[in-house]
Amino acid sequence: MHGAIDLGARQAATRKQQERQAQGGASAGAAGGQYVVDVTDETFNTEVVERSQSVPVLVDFWAEWCGPCKQLGPILEKLAAEAAGKWVLAKVDIDANQQLAAYMQQMGVRGIPFVAAVVGGQLLPFLNGAAPEPQVRQAIDQLFEALRKEGILPEGPEDEAVPAGAEGREPAPSVYDAAEDALQRGDLDGARTAFEGLLAANPRDVQAKQGLSLVELSLRARSLDPGRVVQEAVDKPGDVQAQINAADVEMVSGRIEDAFDRLLRAVRTAAGDDRDAARRHLLLLFEVMPPEDPRVAKARRSLQAALF
């Protein structure tokens, strides 16, 4: 009958999934090890949605009877192992997990294998059907590069080139003092030089990155007339440069969320080069704040929703 569920197939699939879990996930994780996880209706929120706030998750919807799934699955597991934690593979047996199967159908997907990407709690359709390993590898690389360019996957320390011998090196306190003293004196050019020196010694220095971003913001804001900038932003709501200037003024005055919201509105309403300019400037403002600041995390999620 149309819409009927094969309970026998579901029961068999459930038993197989339980066997895999009892074996420590050996079936699903043979190639991917700790970077491959079986996901159920009950664990999807924890293993996929919540996990995606800190690391991208690719979700492989498959079934035991699906021949192409058996071709694609091992490829994904191998690439997950090679990625070594840069992303995680979650495998969903649709016969054993009818809620997730129904959710997949609600997205308009009618066939498997199907792979979705989940980033920051947002699900993006990715692959539909099997493909050779080189094609899958290229598709994954292109996906993450596109997300990174949009600011959804900010560059992490592991992605940055570190000069030989720089790992773990602590900058001399006097160098930090010089940068901070220059800021206190209002010597923005001196502070910029000091922070650039810190980053040359250690590109992973988050504090120096944040300091340099603050200096650059201050330099931009120094040339602006706050009253005129705010009025111009009101008079010209569609002028992206006017909104960028106003956001800088709001940032230096401590109105962080107002600045983020202003540029998010510009991203939603502008198009083409103007939209990209608003997006790129919002990413610059993120760098002024500590990476763990909840306002940055919230604005990143909003940016992701606006772009996709």
PDB file of N, CA and C in Angstrom, residues 114-208:
ATOM      1  N   PHE A 114      22.132   9.830  -0.078  1.00  0.00           N
ATOM      2  CA  PHE A 114      21.992  11.282  -0.015  1.00  0.00           C
ATOM      3  C   PHE A 114      22.871  11.764   1.129  1.00  0.00           C
ATOM      4  N   VAL A 115      23.631  12.829   0.885  1.00  0.00           N
ATOM      5  CA  VAL A 115      24.520  13.379   1.906  1.00  0.00           C
ATOM      6  C   VAL A 115      24.170  14.843   2.115  1.00  0.00           C
ATOM      7  N   ALA A 116      23.994  15.221   3.386  1.00  0.00           N
ATOM      8  CA  ALA A 116      23.743  16.613   3.759  1.00  0.00           C
ATOM      9  C   ALA A 116      24.913  17.122   4.583  1.00  0.00           C
ATOM     10  N   ALA A 117      25.160  18.415   4.507  1.00  0.00           N
ATOM     11  CA  ALA A 117      26.176  19.057   5.345  1.00  0.00           C
ATOM     12  C   ALA A 117      25.456  19.863   6.418  1.00  0.00           C
ATOM     13  N   VAL A 118      25.864  19.701   7.661  1.00  0.00           N
ATOM     14  CA  VAL A 118      25.270  20.445   8.767  1.00  0.00           C
ATOM     15  C   VAL A 118      26.367  21.292   9.398  1.00  0.00           C
ATOM     16  N   VAL A 119      26.174  22.613   9.363  1.00  0.00           N
ATOM     17  CA  VAL A 119      27.161  23.559   9.882  1.00  0.00           C
ATOM     18  C   VAL A 119      26.448  24.595  10.727  1.00  0.00           C
ATOM     19  N   GLY A 120      26.876  24.743  11.969  1.00  0.00           N
ATOM     20  CA  GLY A 120      26.233  25.729  12.843  1.00  0.00           C
ATOM     21  C   GLY A 120      24.765  25.484  13.047  1.00  0.00           C
ATOM     22  N   GLY A 121      24.343  24.224  13.036  1.00  0.00           N
ATOM     23  CA  GLY A 121      22.943  23.891  13.244  1.00  0.00           C
ATOM     24  C   GLY A 121      22.086  24.015  12.002  1.00  0.00           C
ATOM     25  N   GLN A 122      22.681  24.388  10.872  1.00  0.00           N
ATOM     26  CA  GLN A 122      21.939  24.552   9.625  1.00  0.00           C
ATOM     27  C   GLN A 122      22.266  23.402   8.680  1.00  0.00           C
ATOM     28  N   LEU A 123      21.221  22.818   8.057  1.00  0.00           N
ATOM     29  CA  LEU A 123      21.414  21.692   7.159  1.00  0.00           C
ATOM     30  C   LEU A 123      21.393  22.158   5.715  1.00  0.00           C
ATOM     31  N   LEU A 124      22.419  21.740   4.951  1.00  0.00           N
ATOM     32  CA  LEU A 124      22.528  22.099   3.539  1.00  0.00           C
ATOM     33  C   LEU A 124      22.580  20.822   2.707  1.00  0.00           C
ATOM     34  N   PRO A 125      21.664  20.625   1.746  1.00  0.00           N
ATOM     35  CA  PRO A 125      21.773  19.475   0.846  1.00  0.00           C
ATOM     36  C   PRO A 125      23.116  19.506   0.129  1.00  0.00           C
ATOM     37  N   PHE A 126      23.753  18.347  -0.020  1.00  0.00           N
ATOM     38  CA  PHE A 126      25.109  18.320  -0.551  1.00  0.00           C
ATOM     39  C   PHE A 126      25.249  17.365  -1.736  1.00  0.00           C
ATOM     40  N   LEU A 127      25.169  16.053  -1.502  1.00  0.00           N
ATOM     41  CA  LEU A 127      25.332  15.079  -2.574  1.00  0.00           C
ATOM     42  C   LEU A 127      24.090  14.202  -2.682  1.00  0.00           C
ATOM     43  N   ASN A 128      23.701  13.904  -3.917  1.00  0.00           N
ATOM     44  CA  ASN A 128      22.589  12.982  -4.149  1.00  0.00           C
ATOM     45  C   ASN A 128      23.061  11.941  -5.161  1.00  0.00           C
ATOM     46  N   GLY A 129      23.338  10.740  -4.686  1.00  0.00           N
ATOM     47  CA  GLY A 129      23.851   9.700  -5.561  1.00  0.00           C
ATOM     48  C   GLY A 129      25.313   9.412  -5.294  1.00  0.00           C
ATOM     49  N   ALA A 130      25.769   8.246  -5.772  1.00  0.00           N
ATOM     50  CA  ALA A 130      27.154   7.848  -5.584  1.00  0.00           C
ATOM     51  C   ALA A 130      28.043   8.507  -6.634  1.00  0.00           C
ATOM     52  N   ALA A 131      29.343   8.549  -6.360  1.00  0.00           N
ATOM     53  CA  ALA A 131      30.314   9.133  -7.277  1.00  0.00           C
ATOM     54  C   ALA A 131      31.687   8.546  -6.960  1.00  0.00           C
ATOM     55  N   PRO A 132      32.619   8.584  -7.905  1.00  0.00           N
ATOM     56  CA  PRO A 132      33.979   8.084  -7.650  1.00  0.00           C
ATOM     57  C   PRO A 132      34.675   8.922  -6.581  1.00  0.00           C
ATOM     58  N   GLU A 133      35.682   8.331  -5.947  1.00  0.00           N
ATOM     59  CA  GLU A 133      36.380   9.017  -4.861  1.00  0.00           C
ATOM     60  C   GLU A 133      36.939  10.383  -5.254  1.00  0.00           C
ATOM     61  N   PRO A 134      37.623  10.524  -6.413  1.00  0.00           N
ATOM     62  CA  PRO A 134      38.157  11.863  -6.745  1.00  0.00           C
ATOM     63  C   PRO A 134      37.070  12.926  -6.833  1.00  0.00           C
ATOM     64  N   GLN A 135      35.904  12.541  -7.361  1.00  0.00           N
ATOM     65  CA  GLN A 135      34.808  13.504  -7.489  1.00  0.00           C
ATOM     66  C   GLN A 135      34.248  13.869  -6.121  1.00  0.00           C
ATOM     67  N   VAL A 136      34.107  12.880  -5.231  1.00  0.00           N
ATOM     68  CA  VAL A 136      33.601  13.148  -3.881  1.00  0.00           C
ATOM     69  C   VAL A 136      34.581  14.028  -3.116  1.00  0.00           C
ATOM     70  N   ARG A 137      35.867  13.711  -3.227  1.00  0.00           N
ATOM     71  CA  ARG A 137      36.903  14.490  -2.546  1.00  0.00           C
ATOM     72  C   ARG A 137      36.861  15.951  -3.016  1.00  0.00           C
ATOM     73  N   GLN A 138      36.758  16.151  -4.330  1.00  0.00           N
ATOM     74  CA  GLN A 138      36.716  17.505  -4.880  1.00  0.00           C
ATOM     75  C   GLN A 138      35.477  18.242  -4.409  1.00  0.00           C
ATOM     76  N   ALA A 139      34.337  17.547  -4.376  1.00  0.00           N
ATOM     77  CA  ALA A 139      33.089  18.180  -3.951  1.00  0.00           C
ATOM     78  C   ALA A 139      33.172  18.644  -2.499  1.00  0.00           C
ATOM     79  N   ILE A 140      33.769  17.817  -1.640  1.00  0.00           N
ATOM     80  CA  ILE A 140      33.905  18.178  -0.226  1.00  0.00           C
ATOM     81  C   ILE A 140      34.834  19.382  -0.079  1.00  0.00           C
ATOM     82  N   ASP A 141      35.954  19.362  -0.801  1.00  0.00           N
ATOM     83  CA  ASP A 141      36.887  20.492  -0.736  1.00  0.00           C
ATOM     84  C   ASP A 141      36.208  21.782  -1.187  1.00  0.00           C
ATOM     85  N   GLN A 142      35.435  21.715  -2.264  1.00  0.00           N
ATOM     86  CA  GLN A 142      34.758  22.898  -2.786  1.00  0.00           C
ATOM     87  C   GLN A 142      33.694  23.396  -1.811  1.00  0.00           C
ATOM     88  N   LEU A 143      32.987  22.460  -1.170  1.00  0.00           N
ATOM     89  CA  LEU A 143      31.966  22.846  -0.194  1.00  0.00           C
ATOM     90  C   LEU A 143      32.575  23.638   0.949  1.00  0.00           C
ATOM     91  N   PHE A 144      33.646  23.104   1.551  1.00  0.00           N
ATOM     92  CA  PHE A 144      34.232  23.769   2.706  1.00  0.00           C
ATOM     93  C   PHE A 144      34.928  25.071   2.315  1.00  0.00           C
ATOM     94  N   GLU A 145      35.482  25.117   1.113  1.00  0.00           N
ATOM     95  CA  GLU A 145      36.104  26.359   0.666  1.00  0.00           C
ATOM     96  C   GLU A 145      35.050  27.447   0.479  1.00  0.00           C
ATOM     97  N   ALA A 146      33.882  27.071  -0.083  1.00  0.00           N
ATOM     98  CA  ALA A 146      32.801  28.044  -0.253  1.00  0.00           C
ATOM     99  C   ALA A 146      32.291  28.535   1.096  1.00  0.00           C
ATOM    100  N   LEU A 147      32.126  27.626   2.051  1.00  0.00           N
ATOM    101  CA  LEU A 147      31.648  28.010   3.375  1.00  0.00           C
ATOM    102  C   LEU A 147      32.675  28.886   4.085  1.00  0.00           C
ATOM    103  N   ARG A 148      33.962  28.578   3.868  1.00  0.00           N
ATOM    104  CA  ARG A 148      35.006  29.376   4.499  1.00  0.00           C
ATOM    105  C   ARG A 148      35.023  30.797   3.925  1.00  0.00           C
ATOM    106  N   LYS A 149      34.852  30.925   2.626  1.00  0.00           N
ATOM    107  CA  LYS A 149      34.834  32.246   1.998  1.00  0.00           C
ATOM    108  C   LYS A 149      33.654  33.075   2.476  1.00  0.00           C
ATOM    109  N   GLU A 150      32.555  32.404   2.798  1.00  0.00           N
ATOM    110  CA  GLU A 150      31.377  33.116   3.281  1.00  0.00           C
ATOM    111  C   GLU A 150      31.478  33.445   4.771  1.00  0.00           C
ATOM    112  N   GLY A 151      32.568  33.023   5.396  1.00  0.00           N
ATOM    113  CA  GLY A 151      32.746  33.330   6.810  1.00  0.00           C
ATOM    114  C   GLY A 151      32.083  32.348   7.740  1.00  0.00           C
ATOM    115  N   ILE A 152      31.540  31.274   7.196  1.00  0.00           N
ATOM    116  CA  ILE A 152      30.848  30.288   8.016  1.00  0.00           C
ATOM    117  C   ILE A 152      31.839  29.305   8.625  1.00  0.00           C
ATOM    118  N   LEU A 153      32.948  29.096   7.938  1.00  0.00           N
ATOM    119  CA  LEU A 153      34.028  28.283   8.481  1.00  0.00           C
ATOM    120  C   LEU A 153      35.244  29.180   8.650  1.00  0.00           C
ATOM    121  N   PRO A 154      35.346  29.898   9.763  1.00  0.00           N
ATOM    122  CA  PRO A 154      36.498  30.777   9.944  1.00  0.00           C
ATOM    123  C   PRO A 154      37.777  29.977   9.995  1.00  0.00           C
ATOM    124  N   GLU A 155      38.840  30.582   9.513  1.00  0.00           N
ATOM    125  CA  GLU A 155      40.128  29.902   9.517  1.00  0.00           C
ATOM    126  C   GLU A 155      40.551  29.592  10.939  1.00  0.00           C
ATOM    127  N   GLY A 156      40.880  28.339  11.198  1.00  0.00           N
ATOM    128  CA  GLY A 156      41.342  27.947  12.521  1.00  0.00           C
ATOM    129  C   GLY A 156      42.854  27.903  12.561  1.00  0.00           C
ATOM    130  N   PRO A 157      43.421  27.774  13.736  1.00  0.00           N
ATOM    131  CA  PRO A 157      44.871  27.724  13.858  1.00  0.00           C
ATOM    132  C   PRO A 157      45.506  26.608  13.050  1.00  0.00           C
ATOM    133  N   GLU A 158      44.765  25.459  12.918  1.00  0.00           N
ATOM    134  CA  GLU A 158      45.359  24.345  12.214  1.00  0.00           C
ATOM    135  C   GLU A 158      45.481  24.596  10.729  1.00  0.00           C
ATOM    136  N   ASP A 159      44.790  25.623  10.201  1.00  0.00           N
ATOM    137  CA  ASP A 159      44.826  25.899   8.776  1.00  0.00           C
ATOM    138  C   ASP A 159      45.897  26.907   8.408  1.00  0.00           C
ATOM    139  N   GLU A 160      46.593  27.451   9.373  1.00  0.00           N
ATOM    140  CA  GLU A 160      47.513  28.534   9.098  1.00  0.00           C
ATOM    141  C   GLU A 160      48.940  28.028   9.013  1.00  0.00           C
ATOM    142  N   ALA A 161      49.688  28.625   8.131  1.00  0.00           N
ATOM    143  CA  ALA A 161      51.090  28.251   8.006  1.00  0.00           C
ATOM    144  C   ALA A 161      51.874  28.827   9.171  1.00  0.00           C
ATOM    145  N   VAL A 162      52.639  27.983   9.838  1.00  0.00           N
ATOM    146  CA  VAL A 162      53.417  28.406  10.990  1.00  0.00           C
ATOM    147  C   VAL A 162      54.888  28.244  10.659  1.00  0.00           C
ATOM    148  N   PRO A 163      55.666  29.277  10.784  1.00  0.00           N
ATOM    149  CA  PRO A 163      57.090  29.166  10.474  1.00  0.00           C
ATOM    150  C   PRO A 163      57.761  28.102  11.330  1.00  0.00           C
ATOM    151  N   ALA A 164      58.789  27.472  10.793  1.00  0.00           N
ATOM    152  CA  ALA A 164      59.497  26.429  11.535  1.00  0.00           C
ATOM    153  C   ALA A 164      60.003  26.984  12.854  1.00  0.00           C
ATOM    154  N   GLY A 165      59.721  26.232  13.923  1.00  0.00           N
ATOM    155  CA  GLY A 165      60.186  26.643  15.239  1.00  0.00           C
ATOM    156  C   GLY A 165      59.260  27.596  15.949  1.00  0.00           C
ATOM    157  N   ALA A 166      58.149  28.043  15.261  1.00  0.00           N
ATOM    158  CA  ALA A 166      57.271  29.033  15.885  1.00  0.00           C
ATOM    159  C   ALA A 166      56.232  28.386  16.779  1.00  0.00           C
ATOM    160  N   GLU A 167      55.975  27.071  16.586  1.00  0.00           N
ATOM    161  CA  GLU A 167      54.920  26.421  17.350  1.00  0.00           C
ATOM    162  C   GLU A 167      55.252  26.463  18.837  1.00  0.00           C
ATOM    163  N   GLY A 168      54.251  26.911  19.581  1.00  0.00           N
ATOM    164  CA  GLY A 168      54.397  26.944  21.029  1.00  0.00           C
ATOM    165  C   GLY A 168      55.254  28.065  21.540  1.00  0.00           C
ATOM    166  N   ARG A 169      55.771  28.908  20.658  1.00  0.00           N
ATOM    167  CA  ARG A 169      56.655  29.974  21.115  1.00  0.00           C
ATOM    168  C   ARG A 169      55.839  31.090  21.758  1.00  0.00           C
ATOM    169  N   GLU A 170      56.215  31.506  22.927  1.00  0.00           N
ATOM    170  CA  GLU A 170      55.543  32.592  23.622  1.00  0.00           C
ATOM    171  C   GLU A 170      56.263  33.902  23.337  1.00  0.00           C
ATOM    172  N   PRO A 171      55.555  34.924  22.836  1.00  0.00           N
ATOM    173  CA  PRO A 171      56.213  36.202  22.586  1.00  0.00           C
ATOM    174  C   PRO A 171      56.736  36.802  23.893  1.00  0.00           C
ATOM    175  N   ALA A 172      57.790  37.546  23.768  1.00  0.00           N
ATOM    176  CA  ALA A 172      58.347  38.185  24.959  1.00  0.00           C
ATOM    177  C   ALA A 172      57.345  39.183  25.521  1.00  0.00           C
ATOM    178  N   PRO A 173      57.166  39.203  26.844  1.00  0.00           N
ATOM    179  CA  PRO A 173      56.207  40.132  27.446  1.00  0.00           C
ATOM    180  C   PRO A 173      56.455  41.580  27.039  1.00  0.00           C
ATOM    181  N   SER A 174      57.726  41.962  26.830  1.00  0.00           N
ATOM    182  CA  SER A 174      58.011  43.345  26.474  1.00  0.00           C
ATOM    183  C   SER A 174      57.390  43.719  25.134  1.00  0.00           C
ATOM    184  N   VAL A 175      57.271  42.750  24.222  1.00  0.00           N
ATOM    185  CA  VAL A 175      56.661  43.035  22.925  1.00  0.00           C
ATOM    186  C   VAL A 175      55.176  43.299  23.096  1.00  0.00           C
ATOM    187  N   TYR A 176      54.498  42.490  23.914  1.00  0.00           N
ATOM    188  CA  TYR A 176      53.090  42.750  24.216  1.00  0.00           C
ATOM    189  C   TYR A 176      52.943  44.115  24.886  1.00  0.00           C
ATOM    190  N   ASP A 177      53.832  44.387  25.820  1.00  0.00           N
ATOM    191  CA  ASP A 177      53.753  45.661  26.539  1.00  0.00           C
ATOM    192  C   ASP A 177      53.870  46.830  25.578  1.00  0.00           C
ATOM    193  N   ALA A 178      54.742  46.705  24.596  1.00  0.00           N
ATOM    194  CA  ALA A 178      54.925  47.785  23.630  1.00  0.00           C
ATOM    195  C   ALA A 178      53.642  48.041  22.849  1.00  0.00           C
ATOM    196  N   ALA A 179      52.965  46.958  22.452  1.00  0.00           N
ATOM    197  CA  ALA A 179      51.719  47.118  21.706  1.00  0.00           C
ATOM    198  C   ALA A 179      50.641  47.758  22.573  1.00  0.00           C
ATOM    199  N   GLU A 180      50.504  47.271  23.798  1.00  0.00           N
ATOM    200  CA  GLU A 180      49.479  47.808  24.689  1.00  0.00           C
ATOM    201  C   GLU A 180      49.767  49.256  25.069  1.00  0.00           C
ATOM    202  N   ASP A 181      51.042  49.562  25.330  1.00  0.00           N
ATOM    203  CA  ASP A 181      51.408  50.940  25.678  1.00  0.00           C
ATOM    204  C   ASP A 181      51.099  51.889  24.530  1.00  0.00           C
ATOM    205  N   ALA A 182      51.376  51.440  23.300  1.00  0.00           N
ATOM    206  CA  ALA A 182      51.092  52.290  22.143  1.00  0.00           C
ATOM    207  C   ALA A 182      49.596  52.555  22.026  1.00  0.00           C
ATOM    208  N   LEU A 183      48.798  51.533  22.314  1.00  0.00           N
ATOM    209  CA  LEU A 183      47.348  51.736  22.286  1.00  0.00           C
ATOM    210  C   LEU A 183      46.911  52.750  23.334  1.00  0.00           C
ATOM    211  N   GLN A 184      47.464  52.620  24.531  1.00  0.00           N
ATOM    212  CA  GLN A 184      47.088  53.526  25.613  1.00  0.00           C
ATOM    213  C   GLN A 184      47.460  54.974  25.273  1.00  0.00           C
ATOM    214  N   ARG A 185      48.577  55.157  24.564  1.00  0.00           N
ATOM    215  CA  ARG A 185      49.013  56.507  24.194  1.00  0.00           C
ATOM    216  C   ARG A 185      48.257  57.047  22.988  1.00  0.00           C
ATOM    217  N   GLY A 186      47.481  56.184  22.338  1.00  0.00           N
ATOM    218  CA  GLY A 186      46.806  56.613  21.123  1.00  0.00           C
ATOM    219  C   GLY A 186      47.693  56.538  19.910  1.00  0.00           C
ATOM    220  N   ASP A 187      48.848  55.901  20.033  1.00  0.00           N
ATOM    221  CA  ASP A 187      49.775  55.747  18.917  1.00  0.00           C
ATOM    222  C   ASP A 187      49.347  54.513  18.122  1.00  0.00           C
ATOM    223  N   LEU A 188      48.364  54.692  17.251  1.00  0.00           N
ATOM    224  CA  LEU A 188      47.812  53.551  16.534  1.00  0.00           C
ATOM    225  C   LEU A 188      48.800  52.965  15.539  1.00  0.00           C
ATOM    226  N   ASP A 189      49.590  53.807  14.912  1.00  0.00           N
ATOM    227  CA  ASP A 189      50.586  53.295  13.971  1.00  0.00           C
ATOM    228  C   ASP A 189      51.632  52.448  14.700  1.00  0.00           C
ATOM    229  N   GLY A 190      52.060  52.907  15.870  1.00  0.00           N
ATOM    230  CA  GLY A 190      53.016  52.142  16.654  1.00  0.00           C
ATOM    231  C   GLY A 190      52.429  50.827  17.130  1.00  0.00           C
ATOM    232  N   ALA A 191      51.147  50.863  17.538  1.00  0.00           N
ATOM    233  CA  ALA A 191      50.485  49.636  17.988  1.00  0.00           C
ATOM    234  C   ALA A 191      50.364  48.649  16.837  1.00  0.00           C
ATOM    235  N   ARG A 192      50.028  49.159  15.648  1.00  0.00           N
ATOM    236  CA  ARG A 192      49.906  48.262  14.496  1.00  0.00           C
ATOM    237  C   ARG A 192      51.240  47.582  14.195  1.00  0.00           C
ATOM    238  N   THR A 193      52.317  48.349  14.240  1.00  0.00           N
ATOM    239  CA  THR A 193      53.636  47.774  13.983  1.00  0.00           C
ATOM    240  C   THR A 193      53.972  46.696  15.008  1.00  0.00           C
ATOM    241  N   ALA A 194      53.632  46.938  16.272  1.00  0.00           N
ATOM    242  CA  ALA A 194      53.939  45.977  17.336  1.00  0.00           C
ATOM    243  C   ALA A 194      53.137  44.691  17.160  1.00  0.00           C
ATOM    244  N   PHE A 195      51.838  44.828  16.863  1.00  0.00           N
ATOM    245  CA  PHE A 195      51.006  43.638  16.695  1.00  0.00           C
ATOM    246  C   PHE A 195      51.416  42.854  15.446  1.00  0.00           C
ATOM    247  N   GLU A 196      51.795  43.557  14.383  1.00  0.00           N
ATOM    248  CA  GLU A 196      52.258  42.867  13.180  1.00  0.00           C
ATOM    249  C   GLU A 196      53.536  42.080  13.471  1.00  0.00           C
ATOM    250  N   GLY A 197      54.388  42.631  14.339  1.00  0.00           N
ATOM    251  CA  GLY A 197      55.596  41.918  14.731  1.00  0.00           C
ATOM    252  C   GLY A 197      55.274  40.643  15.496  1.00  0.00           C
ATOM    253  N   LEU A 198      54.277  40.706  16.363  1.00  0.00           N
ATOM    254  CA  LEU A 198      53.864  39.521  17.108  1.00  0.00           C
ATOM    255  C   LEU A 198      53.357  38.428  16.166  1.00  0.00           C
ATOM    256  N   LEU A 199      52.568  38.841  15.174  1.00  0.00           N
ATOM    257  CA  LEU A 199      52.017  37.859  14.245  1.00  0.00           C
ATOM    258  C   LEU A 199      53.087  37.287  13.324  1.00  0.00           C
ATOM    259  N   ALA A 200      54.093  38.075  13.018  1.00  0.00           N
ATOM    260  CA  ALA A 200      55.196  37.545  12.211  1.00  0.00           C
ATOM    261  C   ALA A 200      55.939  36.460  12.979  1.00  0.00           C
ATOM    262  N   ALA A 201      56.036  36.635  14.296  1.00  0.00           N
ATOM    263  CA  ALA A 201      56.716  35.636  15.129  1.00  0.00           C
ATOM    264  C   ALA A 201      55.855  34.405  15.346  1.00  0.00           C
ATOM    265  N   ASN A 202      54.538  34.595  15.432  1.00  0.00           N
ATOM    266  CA  ASN A 202      53.631  33.469  15.678  1.00  0.00           C
ATOM    267  C   ASN A 202      52.261  33.768  15.074  1.00  0.00           C
ATOM    268  N   PRO A 203      51.985  33.272  13.868  1.00  0.00           N
ATOM    269  CA  PRO A 203      50.698  33.538  13.216  1.00  0.00           C
ATOM    270  C   PRO A 203      49.510  32.993  13.989  1.00  0.00           C
ATOM    271  N   ARG A 204      49.741  32.137  14.985  1.00  0.00           N
ATOM    272  CA  ARG A 204      48.634  31.585  15.770  1.00  0.00           C
ATOM    273  C   ARG A 204      48.257  32.463  16.952  1.00  0.00           C
ATOM    274  N   ASP A 205      48.912  33.586  17.097  1.00  0.00           N
ATOM    275  CA  ASP A 205      48.690  34.437  18.265  1.00  0.00           C
ATOM    276  C   ASP A 205      47.330  35.124  18.152  1.00  0.00           C
ATOM    277  N   VAL A 206      46.322  34.546  18.807  1.00  0.00           N
ATOM    278  CA  VAL A 206      44.959  35.067  18.723  1.00  0.00           C
ATOM    279  C   VAL A 206      44.872  36.469  19.317  1.00  0.00           C
ATOM    280  N   GLN A 207      45.577  36.683  20.422  1.00  0.00           N
ATOM    281  CA  GLN A 207      45.542  37.993  21.080  1.00  0.00           C
ATOM    282  C   GLN A 207      46.106  39.077  20.161  1.00  0.00           C
ATOM    283  N   ALA A 208      47.177  38.751  19.442  1.00  0.00           N
ATOM    284  CA  ALA A 208      47.757  39.737  18.527  1.00  0.00           C
ATOM    285  C   ALA A 208      46.831  40.009  17.352  1.00  0.00           C
TER     286      ALA A 208
END
